[in-house]
Structures are given as structure tokens and as C-alpha cells.
Short mmCIF file of N, CA and C in Angstrom, two decimals:
data_model
loop_
_atom_site.label_atom_id
_atom_site.label_comp_id
_atom_site.label_asym_id
_atom_site.label_seq_id
_atom_site.Cartn_x
_atom_site.Cartn_y
_atom_site.Cartn_z
N LYS E 1 -43.72 45.06 69.93
CA LYS E 1 -43.52 43.79 69.75
C LYS E 1 -43.63 43.42 68.20
N LEU E 2 -44.59 43.42 67.78
CA LEU E 2 -45.21 42.98 66.44
C LEU E 2 -44.36 44.04 65.27
N GLU E 3 -44.03 44.78 65.51
CA GLU E 3 -43.05 45.87 65.01
C GLU E 3 -41.50 45.41 64.79
N LYS E 4 -41.07 44.46 65.97
CA LYS E 4 -39.89 44.00 65.57
C LYS E 4 -39.77 42.73 65.40
N GLN E 5 -41.02 42.11 65.42
CA GLN E 5 -41.31 40.39 64.72
C GLN E 5 -41.08 40.94 62.89
N ALA E 6 -41.93 41.81 62.58
CA ALA E 6 -41.61 42.32 61.16
C ALA E 6 -40.28 42.76 61.02
N THR E 7 -40.37 43.45 61.54
CA THR E 7 -38.40 43.55 61.11
C THR E 7 -37.48 42.24 61.31
N ARG E 8 -37.99 41.64 61.88
CA ARG E 8 -37.27 40.31 62.04
C ARG E 8 -37.37 39.50 60.75
N CYS E 9 -38.47 39.28 60.25
CA CYS E 9 -38.81 38.89 59.22
C CYS E 9 -38.34 39.46 58.03
N LEU E 10 -38.39 40.67 58.00
CA LEU E 10 -37.54 41.98 56.93
C LEU E 10 -36.01 41.48 56.74
N ILE E 11 -35.50 41.23 58.08
CA ILE E 11 -34.03 40.95 58.14
C ILE E 11 -33.38 39.42 57.41
N MET E 12 -34.71 38.69 57.86
CA MET E 12 -34.38 37.00 57.42
C MET E 12 -34.53 36.89 56.10
N GLN E 13 -35.23 37.76 55.45
CA GLN E 13 -35.38 37.66 53.91
C GLN E 13 -33.74 38.06 53.35
N GLU E 14 -33.44 39.12 53.83
CA GLU E 14 -32.38 40.00 53.44
C GLU E 14 -31.09 39.18 53.47
N MET E 15 -31.33 38.10 54.56
CA MET E 15 -29.78 37.66 55.13
C MET E 15 -29.86 36.44 53.73
N ALA E 16 -31.24 35.80 53.52
CA ALA E 16 -31.48 34.99 52.59
C ALA E 16 -31.20 35.12 51.26
N LYS E 17 -31.53 36.63 50.79
CA LYS E 17 -31.01 37.16 49.78
C LYS E 17 -29.36 37.23 49.69
N ASN E 18 -28.88 37.43 50.33
CA ASN E 18 -27.44 37.82 50.08
C ASN E 18 -26.60 36.26 51.10
N ARG E 19 -27.54 35.51 51.15
CA ARG E 19 -26.39 34.38 51.05
C ARG E 19 -25.74 34.24 52.57
N GLN E 20 -26.16 35.35 53.86
CA GLN E 20 -25.73 34.67 55.02
C GLN E 20 -26.47 33.97 55.56
N ILE E 21 -25.68 32.50 55.77
CA ILE E 21 -26.68 31.56 56.54
C ILE E 21 -26.09 31.43 57.98
N ARG E 22 -24.95 32.11 58.45
CA ARG E 22 -24.53 31.58 59.36
C ARG E 22 -24.86 32.69 60.16
N ARG E 23 -24.86 32.37 61.73
CA ARG E 23 -24.66 33.66 62.81
C ARG E 23 -23.31 33.82 62.97
N LEU E 24 -23.19 35.41 62.85
CA LEU E 24 -22.03 36.04 63.47
C LEU E 24 -21.62 36.19 64.91
N ARG E 25 -20.34 35.19 65.17
CA ARG E 25 -19.92 34.59 66.41
C ARG E 25 -18.63 35.67 66.96
N ASP E 26 -18.24 36.66 66.11
CA ASP E 26 -17.01 37.44 66.85
C ASP E 26 -17.17 38.80 66.61
N ALA E 27 -16.70 39.67 67.31
CA ALA E 27 -16.42 40.97 67.12
C ALA E 27 -17.13 41.50 65.59
N ILE E 28 -18.14 42.50 65.82
CA ILE E 28 -18.48 42.88 64.63
C ILE E 28 -18.54 44.16 64.53
N SER E 29 -18.34 44.53 63.55
CA SER E 29 -18.25 46.55 62.94
C SER E 29 -20.01 46.24 62.23
N ILE E 30 -20.73 47.43 62.40
CA ILE E 30 -21.92 48.09 61.79
C ILE E 30 -21.98 49.35 61.35
N GLU E 31 -22.72 49.12 60.14
CA GLU E 31 -22.63 50.57 59.44
C GLU E 31 -24.47 50.52 59.50
N MET E 32 -24.79 51.45 59.83
CA MET E 32 -26.27 51.87 59.48
C MET E 32 -26.79 53.38 59.06
N THR E 33 -27.70 52.92 57.74
CA THR E 33 -27.99 54.79 57.36
C THR E 33 -29.26 54.53 57.13
N PHE E 34 -29.79 55.32 57.72
CA PHE E 34 -31.50 55.65 57.72
C PHE E 34 -31.57 56.63 57.23
N HIS E 35 -32.23 56.40 56.04
CA HIS E 35 -32.77 57.30 54.68
C HIS E 35 -34.56 57.69 55.24
N THR E 36 -34.83 58.63 55.72
CA THR E 36 -35.87 59.20 56.31
C THR E 36 -36.91 60.10 55.48
N PRO E 37 -37.79 59.59 55.38
CA PRO E 37 -39.08 60.31 54.20
C PRO E 37 -39.17 61.81 55.03
N VAL E 38 -38.98 62.79 53.56
CA VAL E 38 -39.20 63.91 53.56
C VAL E 38 -40.59 64.18 54.18
N PRO E 39 -41.31 65.22 55.45
CA PRO E 39 -42.53 65.00 55.50
C PRO E 39 -43.46 65.86 54.08
N LYS E 40 -44.47 65.03 54.50
CA LYS E 40 -45.31 65.13 52.85
C LYS E 40 -46.12 66.89 53.02
N SER E 41 -45.88 67.41 54.22
CA SER E 41 -46.39 68.94 54.49
C SER E 41 -45.23 69.57 53.82
N TRP E 42 -44.05 69.81 53.62
CA TRP E 42 -43.41 70.47 53.11
C TRP E 42 -43.37 70.71 51.41
N SER E 43 -43.11 71.49 51.36
CA SER E 43 -43.06 72.09 49.19
C SER E 43 -42.10 70.94 48.66
N LYS E 44 -42.37 71.12 47.54
CA LYS E 44 -41.37 70.33 46.42
C LYS E 44 -40.04 70.75 46.73
N LYS E 45 -40.07 71.82 46.79
CA LYS E 45 -38.74 72.77 46.74
C LYS E 45 -37.88 72.60 47.71
N LYS E 46 -38.46 72.57 48.74
CA LYS E 46 -37.68 72.63 49.91
C LYS E 46 -37.71 70.83 50.74
N ALA E 47 -38.60 69.89 50.02
CA ALA E 47 -38.02 68.83 49.98
C ALA E 47 -37.05 68.11 49.08
N MET E 48 -36.91 68.74 47.84
CA MET E 48 -35.56 68.48 46.75
C MET E 48 -34.44 69.08 47.46
N ALA E 49 -34.66 70.26 48.11
CA ALA E 49 -33.15 70.60 48.91
C ALA E 49 -32.64 69.88 50.11
N VAL E 50 -33.48 69.20 50.71
CA VAL E 50 -33.23 68.41 51.68
C VAL E 50 -32.47 67.07 51.31
N LEU E 51 -32.98 66.52 50.53
CA LEU E 51 -32.51 65.11 49.90
C LEU E 51 -31.10 65.14 50.25
N GLY E 52 -30.68 64.09 50.90
CA GLY E 52 -29.20 63.89 51.18
C GLY E 52 -28.72 64.53 52.45
N MET E 53 -29.54 65.24 53.02
CA MET E 53 -28.81 66.30 54.06
C MET E 53 -29.44 65.23 55.48
N PRO E 54 -28.72 65.75 56.50
CA PRO E 54 -29.09 65.33 57.42
C PRO E 54 -30.68 65.41 58.34
N ASP E 55 -30.97 64.60 58.98
CA ASP E 55 -32.29 64.50 59.51
C ASP E 55 -32.22 64.81 60.76
N THR E 56 -32.19 66.08 61.31
CA THR E 56 -32.50 65.96 62.59
C THR E 56 -33.97 66.05 63.68
N ARG E 57 -34.58 65.08 62.81
CA ARG E 57 -36.26 65.18 63.78
C ARG E 57 -35.97 63.95 64.50
N LYS E 58 -36.97 63.78 65.27
CA LYS E 58 -37.07 62.55 66.15
C LYS E 58 -38.06 61.68 65.20
N PRO E 59 -37.81 60.35 65.57
CA PRO E 59 -36.96 59.80 66.90
C PRO E 59 -35.41 59.82 66.50
N ASP E 60 -34.48 59.89 67.90
CA ASP E 60 -33.13 60.03 67.41
C ASP E 60 -32.52 58.68 66.95
N ILE E 61 -31.54 59.53 66.69
CA ILE E 61 -30.78 58.42 65.94
C ILE E 61 -30.17 56.97 66.87
N ASP E 62 -30.08 56.82 68.04
CA ASP E 62 -29.57 55.87 68.94
C ASP E 62 -31.37 55.31 68.87
N ASN E 63 -32.31 55.41 68.91
CA ASN E 63 -33.57 54.91 68.80
C ASN E 63 -33.58 53.94 68.32
N TYR E 64 -33.19 54.49 66.92
CA TYR E 64 -33.01 53.77 65.44
C TYR E 64 -32.04 52.78 65.80
N ALA E 65 -31.25 52.89 65.97
CA ALA E 65 -30.13 52.03 65.97
C ALA E 65 -30.17 50.46 67.43
N LYS E 66 -30.76 51.45 68.29
CA LYS E 66 -31.21 50.49 69.34
C LYS E 66 -32.25 49.48 69.09
N PHE E 67 -33.48 49.59 68.18
CA PHE E 67 -34.06 48.76 68.03
C PHE E 67 -33.69 47.89 67.13
N LEU E 68 -32.53 48.40 66.62
CA LEU E 68 -32.38 47.19 65.41
C LEU E 68 -31.33 45.94 65.77
N LEU E 69 -30.37 46.58 66.91
CA LEU E 69 -29.90 45.80 67.38
C LEU E 69 -30.18 44.69 68.27
N ASP E 70 -31.22 45.22 68.79
CA ASP E 70 -32.39 44.25 69.83
C ASP E 70 -32.64 43.34 68.64
N VAL E 71 -33.27 44.22 67.34
CA VAL E 71 -34.01 42.46 66.71
C VAL E 71 -33.09 41.97 66.16
N MET E 72 -31.35 42.37 65.73
CA MET E 72 -30.79 41.20 65.28
C MET E 72 -29.97 40.56 66.30
N ASN E 73 -30.51 40.60 67.46
CA ASN E 73 -30.00 39.42 68.86
C ASN E 73 -30.68 38.31 68.29
N ASN E 74 -29.64 37.36 68.25
CA ASN E 74 -30.04 35.67 68.52
C ASN E 74 -30.63 35.42 67.05
N LEU E 75 -30.05 36.16 66.11
CA LEU E 75 -30.12 35.94 64.37
C LEU E 75 -29.25 36.22 63.60
N VAL E 76 -28.94 37.92 63.64
CA VAL E 76 -27.50 37.90 62.55
C VAL E 76 -26.65 37.66 63.76
N TYR E 77 -26.28 37.96 64.89
CA TYR E 77 -25.33 37.58 65.70
C TYR E 77 -25.85 36.90 67.25
N ASP E 78 -25.00 36.35 67.95
CA ASP E 78 -25.42 35.90 69.35
C ASP E 78 -25.97 37.28 70.28
N ASP E 79 -25.14 38.46 70.37
CA ASP E 79 -25.35 38.98 71.61
C ASP E 79 -24.92 40.33 70.76
N ASP E 80 -25.97 41.78 71.40
CA ASP E 80 -25.26 42.83 70.56
C ASP E 80 -24.02 43.11 71.38
N SER E 81 -24.05 42.45 72.36
CA SER E 81 -21.93 43.09 73.04
C SER E 81 -21.32 43.01 72.18
N GLN E 82 -21.27 41.66 71.10
CA GLN E 82 -20.60 41.43 70.02
C GLN E 82 -19.95 42.78 69.20
N VAL E 83 -20.86 43.86 69.17
CA VAL E 83 -20.47 45.18 68.08
C VAL E 83 -19.96 45.90 68.96
N THR E 84 -18.73 45.98 68.15
CA THR E 84 -17.64 46.77 68.84
C THR E 84 -17.13 48.14 68.31
N THR E 85 -17.90 48.24 66.75
CA THR E 85 -17.80 49.50 66.11
C THR E 85 -19.10 49.69 65.61
N LEU E 86 -19.85 51.03 65.83
CA LEU E 86 -21.30 50.98 65.30
C LEU E 86 -20.95 52.60 64.59
N TRP E 87 -21.78 52.51 63.36
CA TRP E 87 -21.49 54.12 62.74
C TRP E 87 -22.99 54.25 62.12
N CYS E 88 -23.57 55.32 62.58
CA CYS E 88 -24.86 55.49 62.13
C CYS E 88 -25.13 57.13 61.18
N GLU E 89 -25.77 56.96 60.23
CA GLU E 89 -26.21 57.88 59.90
C GLU E 89 -27.66 58.30 59.52
N LYS E 90 -28.63 59.65 59.85
CA LYS E 90 -29.66 59.79 59.33
C LYS E 90 -29.64 61.03 58.49
N LYS E 91 -30.59 60.50 57.08
CA LYS E 91 -30.84 61.62 56.05
C LYS E 91 -31.68 61.38 55.44
N TYR E 92 -32.42 62.79 54.98
CA TYR E 92 -33.26 62.51 54.08
C TYR E 92 -33.51 61.84 52.96
N SER E 93 -34.68 61.20 52.44
CA SER E 93 -34.56 60.76 51.22
C SER E 93 -36.01 60.80 50.77
N ASP E 94 -35.92 60.62 49.06
CA ASP E 94 -37.02 60.38 48.55
C ASP E 94 -37.35 58.62 48.55
N LYS E 95 -36.45 57.60 48.52
CA LYS E 95 -36.73 56.15 48.75
C LYS E 95 -36.32 56.17 50.37
N PRO E 96 -37.55 56.14 51.59
CA PRO E 96 -37.08 55.85 52.69
C PRO E 96 -36.62 54.37 52.70
N ARG E 97 -35.41 54.45 53.54
CA ARG E 97 -34.77 52.76 53.51
C ARG E 97 -34.00 52.62 54.98
N VAL E 98 -33.82 51.47 55.28
CA VAL E 98 -32.39 51.38 56.42
C VAL E 98 -31.51 50.27 55.59
N GLU E 99 -30.26 50.90 55.17
CA GLU E 99 -28.96 50.27 54.92
C GLU E 99 -28.09 49.69 56.01
N ILE E 100 -27.74 48.50 56.16
CA ILE E 100 -26.98 47.85 57.36
C ILE E 100 -26.06 47.55 56.42
N ILE E 101 -24.90 47.23 57.16
CA ILE E 101 -23.80 46.87 56.54
C ILE E 101 -22.89 45.92 57.95
N LEU E 102 -22.67 44.51 57.64
CA LEU E 102 -22.23 44.20 59.14
C LEU E 102 -21.10 43.06 58.47
N GLN E 103 -19.84 43.52 59.66
CA GLN E 103 -18.60 43.08 59.16
C GLN E 103 -18.05 42.16 60.51
N GLU E 104 -17.51 41.07 60.30
CA GLU E 104 -16.71 40.55 61.55
C GLU E 104 -15.33 41.17 61.37
N VAL E 105 -15.14 41.73 62.64
CA VAL E 105 -13.75 42.46 62.71
C VAL E 105 -12.70 41.34 62.57
N ALA E 106 -11.55 41.52 62.05
CA ALA E 106 -10.26 41.16 61.94
C ALA E 106 -9.56 41.22 63.00
N ASP E 107 -8.61 39.84 63.03
CA ASP E 107 -7.77 40.33 64.25
C ASP E 107 -6.86 40.86 63.86
N GLU E 108 -5.48 41.51 64.40
CA GLU E 108 -4.54 42.10 63.80
C GLU E 108 -3.40 40.98 62.38
N ASP E 109 -3.72 39.62 63.25
CA ASP E 109 -3.07 38.97 62.19
C ASP E 109 -3.65 38.35 60.96
N GLY E 110 -5.03 39.21 60.90
CA GLY E 110 -5.83 39.35 59.63
C GLY E 110 -6.83 38.46 59.82
N SER E 111 -7.02 37.12 60.62
CA SER E 111 -8.22 36.17 60.95
C SER E 111 -9.11 37.05 61.05
N GLU E 112 -10.18 35.86 60.99
CA GLU E 112 -11.57 36.96 61.87
C GLU E 112 -11.39 36.10 63.41
N GLY E 113 -12.03 37.68 64.00
CA GLY E 113 -12.42 36.81 65.67
C GLY E 113 -11.14 37.09 66.70
#
């Protein structure tokens, strides 16, 4: 629970920085990229060789995504049922972070919602 609260605070800071001041109300497309750290026990050579490569270790990518979708409920959007497209990637990085891109899905006539 504490981890979810801390993550909510980080998301609110990013929303403020990006001037996203309204909650998304329509269908949403989300891209998530999880840049995971290389294990410290690995040699420098091995670590350098895997940067940008897929990370197949646990936790599973769906657990990462579910955690963030739950955190963003009632904050970024009303409910995660609004998410109609979800694209995720998990790869090794020397700068661990999560990148999230949200976009309201446009109707066929080009309008949002």
C-alpha cells in the first residue's frame, strides 16, 4: 500500500510537470516501457551487452503493468476499464525508470471519445 501511495505521488508530480490537469474520461491507449536495472552481480562486459535487450526476469511484465494501471485509477483516468490499447516493453537499462505515454483514443471522425 505504501508503494502505491509513493508511486501515486510520483505520477502526480509528472502530471503537474507535463501540465496534465484534467482526468482522462474517454477511451485511452497506453504505452509502458519498463527500463529495468542490470543485476549488480553481472560483469561490466555482460551488463553492457544486455543494455536495451529484453529483460525476461521476474517480476512479470503484466504485474508491472497491473500495478501502474491500478495506481493511475481515479488519478489519471476514472477507471482502468477505459484502457482499450495497452503496449508494454521490459528491457535492461543503465538508467532504470518507467516511461508511460497515455493518449485519448480518437473516434473515426477524428474527435476524442
